CSV table of N, CA and C in Angstrom, one decimal:
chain,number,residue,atom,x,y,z
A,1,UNK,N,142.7,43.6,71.3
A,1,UNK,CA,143.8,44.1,70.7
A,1,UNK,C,144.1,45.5,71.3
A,2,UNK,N,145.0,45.8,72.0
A,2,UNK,CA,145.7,47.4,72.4
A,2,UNK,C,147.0,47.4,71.2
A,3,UNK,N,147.0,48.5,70.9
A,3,UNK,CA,148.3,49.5,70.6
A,3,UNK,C,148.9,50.3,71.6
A,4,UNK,N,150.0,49.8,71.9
A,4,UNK,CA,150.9,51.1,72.9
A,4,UNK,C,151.6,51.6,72.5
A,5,UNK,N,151.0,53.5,72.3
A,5,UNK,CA,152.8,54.0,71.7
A,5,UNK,C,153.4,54.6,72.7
A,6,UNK,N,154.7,54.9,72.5
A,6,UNK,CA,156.0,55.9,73.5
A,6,UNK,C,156.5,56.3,72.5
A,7,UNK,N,157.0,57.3,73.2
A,7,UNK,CA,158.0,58.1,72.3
A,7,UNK,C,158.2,59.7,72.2
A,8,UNK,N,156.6,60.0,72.4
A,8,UNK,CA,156.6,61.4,72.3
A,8,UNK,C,157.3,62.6,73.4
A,9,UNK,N,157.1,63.5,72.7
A,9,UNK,CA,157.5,64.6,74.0
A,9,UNK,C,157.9,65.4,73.2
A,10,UNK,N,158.5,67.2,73.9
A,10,UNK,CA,159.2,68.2,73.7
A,10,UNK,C,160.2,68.1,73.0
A,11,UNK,N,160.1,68.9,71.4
A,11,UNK,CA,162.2,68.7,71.3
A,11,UNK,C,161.7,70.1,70.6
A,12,UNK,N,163.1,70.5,70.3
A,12,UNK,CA,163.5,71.9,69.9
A,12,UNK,C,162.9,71.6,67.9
A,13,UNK,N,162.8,73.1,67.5
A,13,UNK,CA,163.3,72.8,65.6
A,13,UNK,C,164.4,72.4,65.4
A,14,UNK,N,164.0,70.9,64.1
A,14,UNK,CA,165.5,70.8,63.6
A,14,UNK,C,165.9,69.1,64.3
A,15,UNK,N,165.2,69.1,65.8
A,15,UNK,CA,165.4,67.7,66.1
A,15,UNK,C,164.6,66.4,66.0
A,16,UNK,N,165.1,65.4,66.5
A,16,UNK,CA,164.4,64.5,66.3
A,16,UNK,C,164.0,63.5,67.1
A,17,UNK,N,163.4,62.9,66.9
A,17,UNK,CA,162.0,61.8,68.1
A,17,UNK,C,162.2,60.3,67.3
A,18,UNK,N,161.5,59.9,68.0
A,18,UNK,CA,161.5,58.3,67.5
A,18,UNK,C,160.1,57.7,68.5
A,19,UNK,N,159.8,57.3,67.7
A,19,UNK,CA,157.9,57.1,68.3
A,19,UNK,C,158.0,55.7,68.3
A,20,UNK,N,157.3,54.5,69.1
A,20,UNK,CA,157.3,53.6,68.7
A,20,UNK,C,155.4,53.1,69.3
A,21,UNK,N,155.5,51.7,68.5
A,21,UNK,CA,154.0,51.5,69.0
A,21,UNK,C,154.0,49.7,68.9
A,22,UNK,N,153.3,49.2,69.8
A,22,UNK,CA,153.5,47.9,70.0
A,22,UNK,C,152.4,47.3,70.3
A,23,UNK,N,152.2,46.3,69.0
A,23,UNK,CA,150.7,45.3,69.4
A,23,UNK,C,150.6,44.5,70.0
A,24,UNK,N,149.5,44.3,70.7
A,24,UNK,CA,149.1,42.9,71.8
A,24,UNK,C,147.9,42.7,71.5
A,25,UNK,N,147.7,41.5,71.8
A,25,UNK,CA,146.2,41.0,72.4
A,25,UNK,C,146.5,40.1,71.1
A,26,UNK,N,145.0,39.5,70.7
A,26,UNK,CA,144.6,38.3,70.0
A,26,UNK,C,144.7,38.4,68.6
A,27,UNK,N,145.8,38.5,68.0
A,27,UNK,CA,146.2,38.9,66.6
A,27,UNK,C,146.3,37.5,65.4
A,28,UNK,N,146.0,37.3,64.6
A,28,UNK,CA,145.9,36.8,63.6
A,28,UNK,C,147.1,37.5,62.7
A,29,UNK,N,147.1,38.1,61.9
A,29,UNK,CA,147.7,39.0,61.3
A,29,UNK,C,147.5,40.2,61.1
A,30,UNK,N,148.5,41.2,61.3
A,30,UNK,CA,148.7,42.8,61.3
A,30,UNK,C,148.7,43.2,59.4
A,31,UNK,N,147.6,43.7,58.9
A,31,UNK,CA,147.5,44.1,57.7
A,31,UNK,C,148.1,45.5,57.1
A,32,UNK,N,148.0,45.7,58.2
A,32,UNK,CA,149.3,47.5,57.9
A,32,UNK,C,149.0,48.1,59.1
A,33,UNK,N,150.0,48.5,59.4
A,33,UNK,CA,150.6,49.8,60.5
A,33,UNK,C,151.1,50.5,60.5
A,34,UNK,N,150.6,51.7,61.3
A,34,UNK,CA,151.4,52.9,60.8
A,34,UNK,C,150.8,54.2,61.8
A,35,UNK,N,151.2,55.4,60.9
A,35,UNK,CA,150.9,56.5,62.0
A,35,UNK,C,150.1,57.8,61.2
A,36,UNK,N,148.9,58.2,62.0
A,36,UNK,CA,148.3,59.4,61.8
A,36,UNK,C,148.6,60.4,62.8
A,37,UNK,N,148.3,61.8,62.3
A,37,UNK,CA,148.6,63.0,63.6
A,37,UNK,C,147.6,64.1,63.5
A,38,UNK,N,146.9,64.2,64.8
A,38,UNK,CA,146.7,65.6,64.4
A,38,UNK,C,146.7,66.4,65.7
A,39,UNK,N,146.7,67.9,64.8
A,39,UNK,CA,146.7,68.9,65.4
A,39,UNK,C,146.1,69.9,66.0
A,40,UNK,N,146.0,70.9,66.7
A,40,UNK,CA,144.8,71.4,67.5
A,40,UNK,C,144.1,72.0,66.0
A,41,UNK,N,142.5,71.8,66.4
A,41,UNK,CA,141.8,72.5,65.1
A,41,UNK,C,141.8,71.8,63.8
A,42,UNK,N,142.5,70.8,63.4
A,42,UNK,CA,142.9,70.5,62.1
A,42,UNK,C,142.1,68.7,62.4
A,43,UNK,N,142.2,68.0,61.1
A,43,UNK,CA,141.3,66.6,61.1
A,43,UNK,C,142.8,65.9,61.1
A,44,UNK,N,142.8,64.9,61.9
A,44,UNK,CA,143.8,63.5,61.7
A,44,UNK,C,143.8,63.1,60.5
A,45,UNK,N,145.2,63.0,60.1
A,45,UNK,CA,146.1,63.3,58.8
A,45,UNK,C,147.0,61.9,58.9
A,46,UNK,N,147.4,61.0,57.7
A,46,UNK,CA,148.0,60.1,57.6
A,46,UNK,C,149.3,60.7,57.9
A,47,UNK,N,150.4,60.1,58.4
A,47,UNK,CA,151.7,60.5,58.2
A,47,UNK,C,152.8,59.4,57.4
A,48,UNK,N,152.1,58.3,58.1
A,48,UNK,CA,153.0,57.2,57.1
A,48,UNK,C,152.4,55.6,57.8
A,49,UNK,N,152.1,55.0,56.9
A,49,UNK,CA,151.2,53.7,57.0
A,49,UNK,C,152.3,52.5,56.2
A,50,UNK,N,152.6,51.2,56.6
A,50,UNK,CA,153.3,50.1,56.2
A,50,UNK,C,152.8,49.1,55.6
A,51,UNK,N,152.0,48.7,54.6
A,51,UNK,CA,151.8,47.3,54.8
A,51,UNK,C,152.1,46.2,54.5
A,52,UNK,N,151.2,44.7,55.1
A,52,UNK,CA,152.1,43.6,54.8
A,52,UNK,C,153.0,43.3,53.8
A,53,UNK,N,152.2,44.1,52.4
A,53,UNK,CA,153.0,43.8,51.5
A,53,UNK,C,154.3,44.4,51.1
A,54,UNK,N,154.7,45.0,52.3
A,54,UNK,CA,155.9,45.7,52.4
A,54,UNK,C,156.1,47.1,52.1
A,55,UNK,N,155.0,47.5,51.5
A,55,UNK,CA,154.7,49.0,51.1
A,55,UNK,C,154.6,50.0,52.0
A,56,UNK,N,155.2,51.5,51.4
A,56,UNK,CA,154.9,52.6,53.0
A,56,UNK,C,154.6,53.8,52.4
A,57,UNK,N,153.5,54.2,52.8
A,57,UNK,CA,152.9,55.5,51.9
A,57,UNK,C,153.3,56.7,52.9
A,58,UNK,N,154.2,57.5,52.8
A,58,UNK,CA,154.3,58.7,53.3
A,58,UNK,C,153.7,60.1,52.7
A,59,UNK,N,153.2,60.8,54.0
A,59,UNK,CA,152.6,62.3,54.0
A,59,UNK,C,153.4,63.5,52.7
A,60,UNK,N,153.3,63.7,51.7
A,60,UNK,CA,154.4,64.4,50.8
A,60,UNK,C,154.6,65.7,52.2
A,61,UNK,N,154.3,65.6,53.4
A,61,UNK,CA,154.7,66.8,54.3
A,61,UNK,C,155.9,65.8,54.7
A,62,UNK,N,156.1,65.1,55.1
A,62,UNK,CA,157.2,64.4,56.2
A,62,UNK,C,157.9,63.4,55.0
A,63,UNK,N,158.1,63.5,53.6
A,63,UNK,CA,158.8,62.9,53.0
A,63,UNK,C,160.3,63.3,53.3
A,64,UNK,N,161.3,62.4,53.2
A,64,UNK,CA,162.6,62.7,53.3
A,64,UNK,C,163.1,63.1,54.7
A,65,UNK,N,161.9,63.2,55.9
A,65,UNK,CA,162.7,63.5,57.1
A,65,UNK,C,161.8,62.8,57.9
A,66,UNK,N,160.9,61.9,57.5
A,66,UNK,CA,160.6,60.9,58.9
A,66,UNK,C,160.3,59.1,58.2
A,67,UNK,N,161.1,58.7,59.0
A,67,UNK,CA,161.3,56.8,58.6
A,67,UNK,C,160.1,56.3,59.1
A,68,UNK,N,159.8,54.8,58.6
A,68,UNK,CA,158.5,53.8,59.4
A,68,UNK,C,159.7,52.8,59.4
A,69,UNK,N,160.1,52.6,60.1
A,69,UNK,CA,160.0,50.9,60.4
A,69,UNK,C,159.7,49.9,60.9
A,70,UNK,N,159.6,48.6,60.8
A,70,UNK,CA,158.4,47.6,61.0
A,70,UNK,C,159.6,46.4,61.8
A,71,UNK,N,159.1,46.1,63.1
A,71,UNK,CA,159.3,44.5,63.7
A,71,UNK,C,158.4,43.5,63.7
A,72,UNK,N,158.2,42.4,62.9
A,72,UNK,CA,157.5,41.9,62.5
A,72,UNK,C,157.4,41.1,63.5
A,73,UNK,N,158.4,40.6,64.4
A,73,UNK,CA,158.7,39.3,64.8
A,73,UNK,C,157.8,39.9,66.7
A,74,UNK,N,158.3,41.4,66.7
A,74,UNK,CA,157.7,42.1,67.6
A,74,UNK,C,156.4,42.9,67.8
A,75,UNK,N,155.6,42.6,66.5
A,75,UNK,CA,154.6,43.6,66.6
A,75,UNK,C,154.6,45.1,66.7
A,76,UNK,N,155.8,45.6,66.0
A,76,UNK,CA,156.2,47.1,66.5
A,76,UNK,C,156.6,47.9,65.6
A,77,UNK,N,156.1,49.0,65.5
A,77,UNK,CA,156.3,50.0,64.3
A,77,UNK,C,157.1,51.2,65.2
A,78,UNK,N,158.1,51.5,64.2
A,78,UNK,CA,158.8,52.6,65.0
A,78,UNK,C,158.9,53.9,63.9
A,79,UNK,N,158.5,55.2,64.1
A,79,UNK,CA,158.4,56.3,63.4
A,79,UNK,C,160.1,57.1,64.1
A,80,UNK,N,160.9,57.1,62.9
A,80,UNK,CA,161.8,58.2,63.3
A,80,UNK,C,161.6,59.4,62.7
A,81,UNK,N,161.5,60.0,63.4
A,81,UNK,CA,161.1,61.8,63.0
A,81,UNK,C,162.3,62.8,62.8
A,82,UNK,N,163.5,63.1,61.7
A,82,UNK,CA,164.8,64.2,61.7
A,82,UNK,C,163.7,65.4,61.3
A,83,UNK,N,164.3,66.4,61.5
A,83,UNK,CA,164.5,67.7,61.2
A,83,UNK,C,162.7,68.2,61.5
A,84,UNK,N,162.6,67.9,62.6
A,84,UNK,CA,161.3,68.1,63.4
A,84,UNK,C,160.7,70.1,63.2
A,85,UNK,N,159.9,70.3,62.4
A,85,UNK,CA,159.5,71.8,62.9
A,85,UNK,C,158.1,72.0,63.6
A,86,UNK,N,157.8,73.2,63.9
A,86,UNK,CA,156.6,73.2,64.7
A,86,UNK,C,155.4,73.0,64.1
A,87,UNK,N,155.3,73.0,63.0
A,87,UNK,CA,154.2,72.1,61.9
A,87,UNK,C,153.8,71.0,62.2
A,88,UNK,N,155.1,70.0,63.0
A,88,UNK,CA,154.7,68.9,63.0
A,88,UNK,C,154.1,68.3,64.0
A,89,UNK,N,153.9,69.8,65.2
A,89,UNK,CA,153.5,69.4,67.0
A,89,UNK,C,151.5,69.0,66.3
A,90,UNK,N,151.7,67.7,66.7
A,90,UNK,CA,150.2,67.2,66.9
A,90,UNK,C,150.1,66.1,68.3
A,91,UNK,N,149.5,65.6,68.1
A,91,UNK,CA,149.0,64.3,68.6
A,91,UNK,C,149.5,63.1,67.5
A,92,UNK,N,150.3,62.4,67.6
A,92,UNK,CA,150.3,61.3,66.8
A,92,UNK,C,149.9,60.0,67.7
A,93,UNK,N,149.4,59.4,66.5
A,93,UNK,CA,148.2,58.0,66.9
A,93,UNK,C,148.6,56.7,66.2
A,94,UNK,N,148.5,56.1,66.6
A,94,UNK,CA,148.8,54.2,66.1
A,94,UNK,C,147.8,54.1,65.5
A,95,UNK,N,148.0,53.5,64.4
A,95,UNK,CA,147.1,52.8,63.5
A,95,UNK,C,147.2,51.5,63.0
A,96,UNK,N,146.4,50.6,63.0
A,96,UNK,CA,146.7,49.8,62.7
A,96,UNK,C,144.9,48.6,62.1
A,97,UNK,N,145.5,47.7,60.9
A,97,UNK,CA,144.3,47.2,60.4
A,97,UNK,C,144.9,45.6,61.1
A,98,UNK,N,144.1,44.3,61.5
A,98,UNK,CA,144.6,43.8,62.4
A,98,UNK,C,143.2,42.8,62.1
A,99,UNK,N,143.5,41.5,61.5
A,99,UNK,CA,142.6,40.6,61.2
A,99,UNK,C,142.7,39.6,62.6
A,100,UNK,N,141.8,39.4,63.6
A,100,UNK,CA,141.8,38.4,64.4
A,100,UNK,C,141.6,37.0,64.5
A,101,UNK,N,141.9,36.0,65.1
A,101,UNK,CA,141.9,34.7,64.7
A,101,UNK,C,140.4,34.3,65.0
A,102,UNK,N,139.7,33.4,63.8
A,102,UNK,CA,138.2,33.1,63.3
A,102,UNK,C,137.8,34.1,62.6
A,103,UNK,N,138.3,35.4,62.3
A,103,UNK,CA,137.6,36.6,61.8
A,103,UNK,C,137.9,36.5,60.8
A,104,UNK,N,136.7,36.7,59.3
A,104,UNK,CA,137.0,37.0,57.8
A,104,UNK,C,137.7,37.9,57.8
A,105,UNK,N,137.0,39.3,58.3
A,105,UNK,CA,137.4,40.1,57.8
A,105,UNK,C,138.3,41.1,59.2
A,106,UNK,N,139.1,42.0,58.4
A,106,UNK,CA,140.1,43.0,59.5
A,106,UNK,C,139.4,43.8,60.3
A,107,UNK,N,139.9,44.5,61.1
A,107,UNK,CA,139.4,45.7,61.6
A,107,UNK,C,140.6,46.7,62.1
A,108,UNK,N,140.0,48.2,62.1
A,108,UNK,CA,140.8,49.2,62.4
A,108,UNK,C,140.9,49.7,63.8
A,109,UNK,N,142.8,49.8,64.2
A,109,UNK,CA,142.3,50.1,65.5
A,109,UNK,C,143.4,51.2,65.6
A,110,UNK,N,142.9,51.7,66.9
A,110,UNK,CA,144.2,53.1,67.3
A,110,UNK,C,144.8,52.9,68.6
A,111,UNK,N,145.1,53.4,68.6
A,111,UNK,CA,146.3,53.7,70.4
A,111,UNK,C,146.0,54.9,70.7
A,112,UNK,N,146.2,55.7,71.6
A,112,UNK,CA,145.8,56.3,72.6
A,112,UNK,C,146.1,57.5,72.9
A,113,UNK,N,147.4,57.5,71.9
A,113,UNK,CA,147.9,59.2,70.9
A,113,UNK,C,149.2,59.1,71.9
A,114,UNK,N,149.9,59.8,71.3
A,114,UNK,CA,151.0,60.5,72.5
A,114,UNK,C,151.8,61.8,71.8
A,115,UNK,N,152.0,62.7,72.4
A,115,UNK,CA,151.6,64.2,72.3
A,115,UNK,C,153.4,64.4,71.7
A,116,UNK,N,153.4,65.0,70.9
A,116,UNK,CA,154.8,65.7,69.9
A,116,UNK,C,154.7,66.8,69.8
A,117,UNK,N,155.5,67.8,70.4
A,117,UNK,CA,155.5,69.0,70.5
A,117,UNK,C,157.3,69.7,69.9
A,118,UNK,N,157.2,70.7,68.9
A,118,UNK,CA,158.3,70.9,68.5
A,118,UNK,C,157.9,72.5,68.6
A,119,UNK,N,159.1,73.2,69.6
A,119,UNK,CA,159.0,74.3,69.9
A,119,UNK,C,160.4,75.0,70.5
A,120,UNK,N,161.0,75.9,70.5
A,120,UNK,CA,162.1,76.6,71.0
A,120,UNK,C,161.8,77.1,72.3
């Protein structure tokens, strides 16, 4: 199972990004996806997680200015990020819980980070 995300990079305060992350490999069913981030010095922090059951728990930091959306048919979570400040420059990471086929039980996986930087 890989996670690939794109998306990141430089933008000013105030703007906005769009992350996306895309599963492969030997999938059974995706049990929630979603996105953590962290920052220099600080522990990896949920930002906003999806799951099957259609539920999306967002960070009370990025309420109201960053979306999850989910392609189900594509294995693909896409994070839109508005009103970007420098609080939010981390590393953000794919997450994802991902039951494989023969396997009882799920497992947790990540992607490989890709770097959001919000700066003037």
């Amino acid at each position: 199972v890989q996670l690939v995300e794109s998306g990141g990079g430089l933008v000013q305060p105030g703007g906005s990004l769009r992350l996306s992350c895309a599963a492969s490999g030997s999938i059974y069913s995706i049990n929630a996806l979603g996105w953590f981030r962290q920052a220099p010095g600080k522990q990896r922090e949920l930002v906003a997680v999806n799951t099957s059951g259609g539920s999306t728990n967002y960070a009370e930091s990025v309420k109201g200015r960053f979306t999850i959306s989910r392609d189900s048919a594509k294995d693909t979570i896409y994070l839109e990020m508005n009103s970007l400040a420098p609080e939010d420059t981390a590393v953000y990471y794919c997450y994802a819980r991902i039951r494989r086929p023969l396997r009882v039980s799920e497992g947790e996986y990540w992607g490989q980070g890709t770097q959001v930087t919000v700066s003037s």
